[in-house]
């Protein structure tokens, strides 16, 4: 599933350059993840890069965007195709 940045985000900008899909951007108050672009890093890395670097651990699975591994890889193919 796509990941979600919660309001604990401190706008540190560490995650944004790590995203292979350019899914992370500055939102009105905190950074946001575009669920249409987030593949949970599938196809690029073994683990979610934003989760790995966030210093306050404010990135969680997005309950409104549940996707299977197959769907995430399909999204990766679509984005890179
Ligand atoms: Fe980007 Fe990966 Fe984080 Fe999704 S999990 S927002 S693809 S860095
Ligand atoms: Fe926010 Fe975490 Fe990204 Fe920093 S790394 S901008 S705290 S989500």
mmCIF file of N, CA and C and ligand atoms in Angstrom:
data_model
loop_
_atom_site.group_PDB
_atom_site.id
_atom_site.type_symbol
_atom_site.label_atom_id
_atom_site.label_comp_id
_atom_site.label_asym_id
_atom_site.label_seq_id
_atom_site.Cartn_x
_atom_site.Cartn_y
_atom_site.Cartn_z
ATOM 1 N N UNK A 1 0.831 -1.199 0.000
ATOM 2 C CA UNK A 1 0.000 0.000 0.000
ATOM 3 C C UNK A 1 0.866 1.250 0.000
ATOM 4 N N UNK A 2 0.324 2.314 -0.451
ATOM 5 C CA UNK A 2 1.055 3.570 -0.387
ATOM 6 C C UNK A 2 1.275 3.936 1.083
ATOM 7 N N UNK A 3 2.247 4.784 1.300
ATOM 8 C CA UNK A 3 2.513 5.220 2.666
ATOM 9 C C UNK A 3 1.939 6.622 2.881
ATOM 10 N N UNK A 4 1.795 6.973 4.151
ATOM 11 C CA UNK A 4 1.143 8.227 4.540
ATOM 12 C C UNK A 4 2.024 8.942 5.566
ATOM 13 N N UNK A 5 2.189 10.241 5.406
ATOM 14 C CA UNK A 5 2.940 11.035 6.375
ATOM 15 C C UNK A 5 1.953 11.650 7.367
ATOM 16 N N UNK A 6 2.186 11.394 8.650
ATOM 17 C CA UNK A 6 1.263 11.886 9.677
ATOM 18 C C UNK A 6 1.685 13.277 10.155
ATOM 19 N N UNK A 7 0.835 13.854 10.989
ATOM 20 C CA UNK A 7 1.058 15.250 11.399
ATOM 21 C C UNK A 7 2.258 15.427 12.328
ATOM 22 N N UNK A 8 2.885 14.322 12.723
ATOM 23 C CA UNK A 8 4.113 14.460 13.523
ATOM 24 C C UNK A 8 5.299 14.916 12.674
ATOM 25 N N UNK A 9 5.111 14.982 11.364
ATOM 26 C CA UNK A 9 6.183 15.412 10.452
ATOM 27 C C UNK A 9 6.747 16.759 10.884
ATOM 28 N N UNK A 10 8.089 16.844 10.905
ATOM 29 C CA UNK A 10 8.738 18.093 11.328
ATOM 30 C C UNK A 10 9.311 18.865 10.134
ATOM 31 N N UNK A 11 8.874 18.485 8.920
ATOM 32 C CA UNK A 11 9.290 19.197 7.707
ATOM 33 C C UNK A 11 10.821 19.287 7.563
ATOM 34 N N UNK A 12 11.480 18.169 7.837
ATOM 35 C CA UNK A 12 12.945 18.197 7.815
ATOM 36 C C UNK A 12 13.513 18.032 6.410
ATOM 37 N N UNK A 13 12.691 17.563 5.446
ATOM 38 C CA UNK A 13 13.115 17.430 4.042
ATOM 39 C C UNK A 13 14.106 16.288 3.803
ATOM 40 N N UNK A 14 14.262 15.396 4.776
ATOM 41 C CA UNK A 14 15.197 14.283 4.588
ATOM 42 C C UNK A 14 14.630 13.240 3.618
ATOM 43 N N UNK A 15 13.318 13.011 3.678
ATOM 44 C CA UNK A 15 12.737 11.923 2.878
ATOM 45 C C UNK A 15 12.576 12.273 1.403
ATOM 46 N N UNK A 16 12.238 13.502 1.121
ATOM 47 C CA UNK A 16 11.847 13.873 -0.245
ATOM 48 C C UNK A 16 12.887 13.467 -1.313
ATOM 49 N N UNK A 17 14.172 13.779 -1.116
ATOM 50 C CA UNK A 17 15.135 13.401 -2.155
ATOM 51 C C UNK A 17 15.411 11.910 -2.237
ATOM 52 N N UNK A 18 14.983 11.146 -1.240
ATOM 53 C CA UNK A 18 15.249 9.697 -1.242
ATOM 54 C C UNK A 18 14.220 8.918 -2.054
ATOM 55 N N UNK A 19 13.096 9.530 -2.381
ATOM 56 C CA UNK A 19 12.020 8.785 -3.044
ATOM 57 C C UNK A 19 12.342 8.549 -4.514
ATOM 58 N N UNK A 20 12.396 7.285 -4.946
ATOM 59 C CA UNK A 20 12.726 6.986 -6.336
ATOM 60 C C UNK A 20 11.616 7.360 -7.316
ATOM 61 N N UNK A 21 10.408 7.594 -6.799
ATOM 62 C CA UNK A 21 9.268 7.892 -7.666
ATOM 63 C C UNK A 21 8.832 9.351 -7.616
ATOM 64 N N UNK A 22 9.591 10.169 -6.911
ATOM 65 C CA UNK A 22 9.220 11.567 -6.716
ATOM 66 C C UNK A 22 7.787 11.689 -6.219
ATOM 67 N N UNK A 23 7.437 10.811 -5.280
ATOM 68 C CA UNK A 23 6.077 10.791 -4.738
ATOM 69 C C UNK A 23 5.904 11.740 -3.563
ATOM 70 N N UNK A 24 7.014 12.247 -3.026
ATOM 71 C CA UNK A 24 6.943 13.086 -1.826
ATOM 72 C C UNK A 24 7.124 14.553 -2.210
ATOM 73 N N UNK A 25 6.243 15.388 -1.668
ATOM 74 C CA UNK A 25 6.370 16.818 -1.950
ATOM 75 C C UNK A 25 5.935 17.626 -0.722
ATOM 76 N N UNK A 26 6.198 18.920 -0.774
ATOM 77 C CA UNK A 26 5.806 19.798 0.319
ATOM 78 C C UNK A 26 4.313 20.074 0.199
ATOM 79 N N UNK A 27 3.575 19.773 1.266
ATOM 80 C CA UNK A 27 2.144 20.041 1.274
ATOM 81 C C UNK A 27 1.863 21.374 1.937
ATOM 82 N N UNK A 28 0.612 21.687 2.168
ATOM 83 C CA UNK A 28 0.246 22.958 2.783
ATOM 84 C C UNK A 28 0.868 23.133 4.174
ATOM 85 N N UNK A 29 0.938 22.048 4.951
ATOM 86 C CA UNK A 29 1.502 22.153 6.305
ATOM 87 C C UNK A 29 2.667 21.207 6.536
ATOM 88 N N UNK A 30 2.541 19.993 6.016
ATOM 89 C CA UNK A 30 3.616 19.010 6.176
ATOM 90 C C UNK A 30 3.858 18.363 4.821
ATOM 91 N N UNK A 31 4.901 17.544 4.763
ATOM 92 C CA UNK A 31 5.179 16.824 3.522
ATOM 93 C C UNK A 31 4.066 15.815 3.255
ATOM 94 N N UNK A 32 3.828 15.546 1.970
ATOM 95 C CA UNK A 32 2.767 14.608 1.608
ATOM 96 C C UNK A 32 3.287 13.592 0.590
ATOM 97 N N UNK A 33 2.636 12.432 0.576
ATOM 98 C CA UNK A 33 2.974 11.367 -0.377
ATOM 99 C C UNK A 33 1.808 11.201 -1.343
ATOM 100 N N UNK A 34 2.098 11.224 -2.636
ATOM 101 C CA UNK A 34 1.075 10.995 -3.655
ATOM 102 C C UNK A 34 0.857 9.485 -3.787
ATOM 103 N N UNK A 35 -0.331 8.990 -3.395
ATOM 104 C CA UNK A 35 -0.553 7.542 -3.436
ATOM 105 C C UNK A 35 -0.492 6.965 -4.849
ATOM 106 N N UNK A 36 -0.681 7.794 -5.851
ATOM 107 C CA UNK A 36 -0.589 7.304 -7.232
ATOM 108 C C UNK A 36 0.852 7.054 -7.646
ATOM 109 N N UNK A 37 1.801 7.607 -6.913
ATOM 110 C CA UNK A 37 3.215 7.457 -7.267
ATOM 111 C C UNK A 37 3.989 6.567 -6.298
ATOM 112 N N UNK A 38 3.481 6.382 -5.089
ATOM 113 C CA UNK A 38 4.210 5.571 -4.091
ATOM 114 C C UNK A 38 4.004 4.086 -4.358
ATOM 115 N N UNK A 39 5.104 3.370 -4.562
ATOM 116 C CA UNK A 39 5.063 1.912 -4.736
ATOM 117 C C UNK A 39 5.621 1.205 -3.507
ATOM 118 N N UNK A 40 5.753 1.926 -2.410
ATOM 119 C CA UNK A 40 6.433 1.404 -1.219
ATOM 120 C C UNK A 40 7.871 1.040 -1.577
ATOM 121 N N UNK A 41 8.358 1.700 -2.620
ATOM 122 C CA UNK A 41 9.718 1.490 -3.155
ATOM 123 C C UNK A 41 9.879 0.159 -3.879
ATOM 124 N N UNK A 42 8.785 -0.610 -4.054
ATOM 125 C CA UNK A 42 8.882 -1.875 -4.787
ATOM 126 C C UNK A 42 9.411 -1.606 -6.196
ATOM 127 N N UNK A 43 10.312 -2.468 -6.629
ATOM 128 C CA UNK A 43 10.916 -2.301 -7.947
ATOM 129 C C UNK A 43 12.207 -1.505 -7.894
ATOM 130 N N UNK A 44 12.411 -0.740 -6.840
ATOM 131 C CA UNK A 44 13.624 0.078 -6.696
ATOM 132 C C UNK A 44 14.501 -0.387 -5.535
ATOM 133 N N UNK A 45 13.869 -0.619 -4.386
ATOM 134 C CA UNK A 45 14.635 -0.934 -3.176
ATOM 135 C C UNK A 45 13.921 -2.022 -2.382
ATOM 136 N N UNK A 46 14.667 -2.660 -1.477
ATOM 137 C CA UNK A 46 14.097 -3.708 -0.630
ATOM 138 C C UNK A 46 13.247 -3.137 0.488
ATOM 139 N N UNK A 47 13.492 -1.892 0.851
ATOM 140 C CA UNK A 47 12.682 -1.302 1.919
ATOM 141 C C UNK A 47 12.291 0.116 1.539
ATOM 142 N N UNK A 48 11.238 0.597 2.161
ATOM 143 C CA UNK A 48 10.756 1.948 1.885
ATOM 144 C C UNK A 48 11.809 2.957 2.339
ATOM 145 N N UNK A 49 12.323 3.717 1.405
ATOM 146 C CA UNK A 49 13.422 4.639 1.702
ATOM 147 C C UNK A 49 13.001 5.762 2.634
ATOM 148 N N UNK A 50 11.800 6.285 2.464
ATOM 149 C CA UNK A 50 11.362 7.383 3.331
ATOM 150 C C UNK A 50 11.245 6.918 4.776
ATOM 151 N N UNK A 51 10.697 5.704 4.961
ATOM 152 C CA UNK A 51 10.587 5.136 6.302
ATOM 153 C C UNK A 51 11.952 4.963 6.935
ATOM 154 N N UNK A 52 12.922 4.552 6.125
ATOM 155 C CA UNK A 52 14.255 4.264 6.645
ATOM 156 C C UNK A 52 14.956 5.528 7.130
ATOM 157 N N UNK A 53 14.653 6.675 6.535
ATOM 158 C CA UNK A 53 15.399 7.889 6.888
ATOM 159 C C UNK A 53 14.643 8.850 7.808
ATOM 160 N N UNK A 54 13.344 8.714 7.924
ATOM 161 C CA UNK A 54 12.575 9.692 8.720
ATOM 162 C C UNK A 54 13.012 9.662 10.188
ATOM 163 N N UNK A 55 13.466 10.790 10.713
ATOM 164 C CA UNK A 55 13.986 10.809 12.089
ATOM 165 C C UNK A 55 12.914 10.731 13.157
ATOM 166 N N UNK A 56 11.662 11.012 12.800
ATOM 167 C CA UNK A 56 10.618 10.994 13.831
ATOM 168 C C UNK A 56 9.592 9.878 13.600
ATOM 169 N N UNK A 57 9.882 9.007 12.639
ATOM 170 C CA UNK A 57 9.028 7.833 12.381
ATOM 171 C C UNK A 57 7.556 8.202 12.252
ATOM 172 N N UNK A 58 7.300 9.192 11.396
ATOM 173 C CA UNK A 58 5.920 9.638 11.243
ATOM 174 C C UNK A 58 5.298 9.148 9.938
ATOM 175 N N UNK A 59 5.900 8.137 9.320
ATOM 176 C CA UNK A 59 5.368 7.613 8.056
ATOM 177 C C UNK A 59 4.778 6.226 8.309
ATOM 178 N N UNK A 60 3.514 6.069 7.918
ATOM 179 C CA UNK A 60 2.785 4.830 8.222
ATOM 180 C C UNK A 60 2.096 4.316 6.954
ATOM 181 N N UNK A 61 1.681 3.038 6.956
ATOM 182 C CA UNK A 61 0.871 2.540 5.838
ATOM 183 C C UNK A 61 -0.418 3.340 5.739
ATOM 184 N N UNK A 62 -0.812 3.692 4.526
ATOM 185 C CA UNK A 62 -2.017 4.500 4.315
ATOM 186 C C UNK A 62 -3.240 3.587 4.299
ATOM 187 N N UNK A 63 -4.077 3.654 5.355
ATOM 188 C CA UNK A 63 -5.223 2.745 5.428
ATOM 189 C C UNK A 63 -6.220 2.942 4.293
ATOM 190 N N UNK A 64 -6.202 4.102 3.643
ATOM 191 C CA UNK A 64 -7.142 4.362 2.545
ATOM 192 C C UNK A 64 -6.591 3.897 1.196
ATOM 193 N N UNK A 65 -5.354 3.435 1.175
ATOM 194 C CA UNK A 65 -4.755 2.999 -0.095
ATOM 195 C C UNK A 65 -4.073 1.644 0.061
ATOM 196 N N UNK A 66 -4.878 0.647 0.415
ATOM 197 C CA UNK A 66 -4.326 -0.701 0.564
ATOM 198 C C UNK A 66 -4.100 -1.327 -0.797
ATOM 199 N N UNK A 67 -2.904 -1.870 -0.999
ATOM 200 C CA UNK A 67 -2.584 -2.521 -2.269
ATOM 201 C C UNK A 67 -1.758 -3.769 -2.005
ATOM 202 N N UNK A 68 -1.947 -4.778 -2.849
ATOM 203 C CA UNK A 68 -1.160 -6.000 -2.729
ATOM 204 C C UNK A 68 0.219 -5.764 -3.345
ATOM 205 N N UNK A 69 1.124 -6.696 -3.088
ATOM 206 C CA UNK A 69 2.455 -6.623 -3.694
ATOM 207 C C UNK A 69 2.362 -6.590 -5.219
ATOM 208 N N UNK A 70 1.438 -7.391 -5.780
ATOM 209 C CA UNK A 70 1.262 -7.415 -7.241
ATOM 210 C C UNK A 70 0.832 -6.048 -7.754
ATOM 211 N N UNK A 71 -0.075 -5.424 -7.036
ATOM 212 C CA UNK A 71 -0.553 -4.097 -7.466
ATOM 213 C C UNK A 71 0.570 -3.057 -7.391
ATOM 214 N N UNK A 72 1.413 -3.178 -6.352
ATOM 215 C CA UNK A 72 2.521 -2.228 -6.222
ATOM 216 C C UNK A 72 3.521 -2.412 -7.359
ATOM 217 N N UNK A 73 3.810 -3.666 -7.720
ATOM 218 C CA UNK A 73 4.732 -3.899 -8.829
ATOM 219 C C UNK A 73 4.114 -3.443 -10.155
ATOM 220 N N UNK A 74 2.801 -3.620 -10.284
ATOM 221 C CA UNK A 74 2.120 -3.147 -11.490
ATOM 222 C C UNK A 74 2.214 -1.629 -11.600
ATOM 223 N N UNK A 75 2.111 -0.951 -10.458
ATOM 224 C CA UNK A 75 2.237 0.508 -10.449
ATOM 225 C C UNK A 75 3.649 0.910 -10.851
ATOM 226 N N UNK A 76 4.643 0.173 -10.320
ATOM 227 C CA UNK A 76 6.042 0.425 -10.679
ATOM 228 C C UNK A 76 6.227 0.294 -12.203
ATOM 229 N N UNK A 77 5.675 -0.769 -12.778
ATOM 230 C CA UNK A 77 5.794 -0.987 -14.228
ATOM 231 C C UNK A 77 5.150 0.169 -14.992
ATOM 232 N N UNK A 78 4.009 0.609 -14.522
ATOM 233 C CA UNK A 78 3.288 1.700 -15.172
ATOM 234 C C UNK A 78 4.108 2.989 -15.136
ATOM 235 N N UNK A 79 4.692 3.259 -13.958
ATOM 236 C CA UNK A 79 5.446 4.501 -13.786
ATOM 237 C C UNK A 79 6.728 4.500 -14.618
ATOM 238 N N UNK A 80 7.320 3.322 -14.765
ATOM 239 C CA UNK A 80 8.603 3.250 -15.473
ATOM 240 C C UNK A 80 8.421 2.945 -16.947
ATOM 241 N N UNK A 81 7.193 2.631 -17.327
ATOM 242 C CA UNK A 81 6.958 2.188 -18.700
ATOM 243 C C UNK A 81 6.929 3.267 -19.656
HETATM 244 FE FE1 LIG B 1 8.630 7.179 -2.146
HETATM 245 FE FE2 LIG B 1 9.297 4.746 -1.418
HETATM 246 FE FE3 LIG B 1 8.420 6.444 0.413
HETATM 247 FE FE4 LIG B 1 6.712 5.506 -1.378
HETATM 248 S S1 LIG B 1 7.802 4.302 0.184
HETATM 249 S S2 LIG B 1 6.931 7.627 -0.781
HETATM 250 S S3 LIG B 1 8.009 5.273 -3.184
HETATM 251 S S4 LIG B 1 10.307 6.614 -0.755
HETATM 252 FE FE1 LIG B 2 8.537 14.748 7.548
HETATM 253 FE FE2 LIG B 2 9.815 12.487 8.186
HETATM 254 FE FE3 LIG B 2 9.918 13.452 5.701
HETATM 255 FE FE4 LIG B 2 11.206 14.694 7.652
HETATM 256 S S1 LIG B 2 11.646 12.637 6.888
HETATM 257 S S2 LIG B 2 9.929 15.662 6.052
HETATM 258 S S3 LIG B 2 9.807 14.376 9.357
HETATM 259 S S4 LIG B 2 8.083 12.720 6.773
#
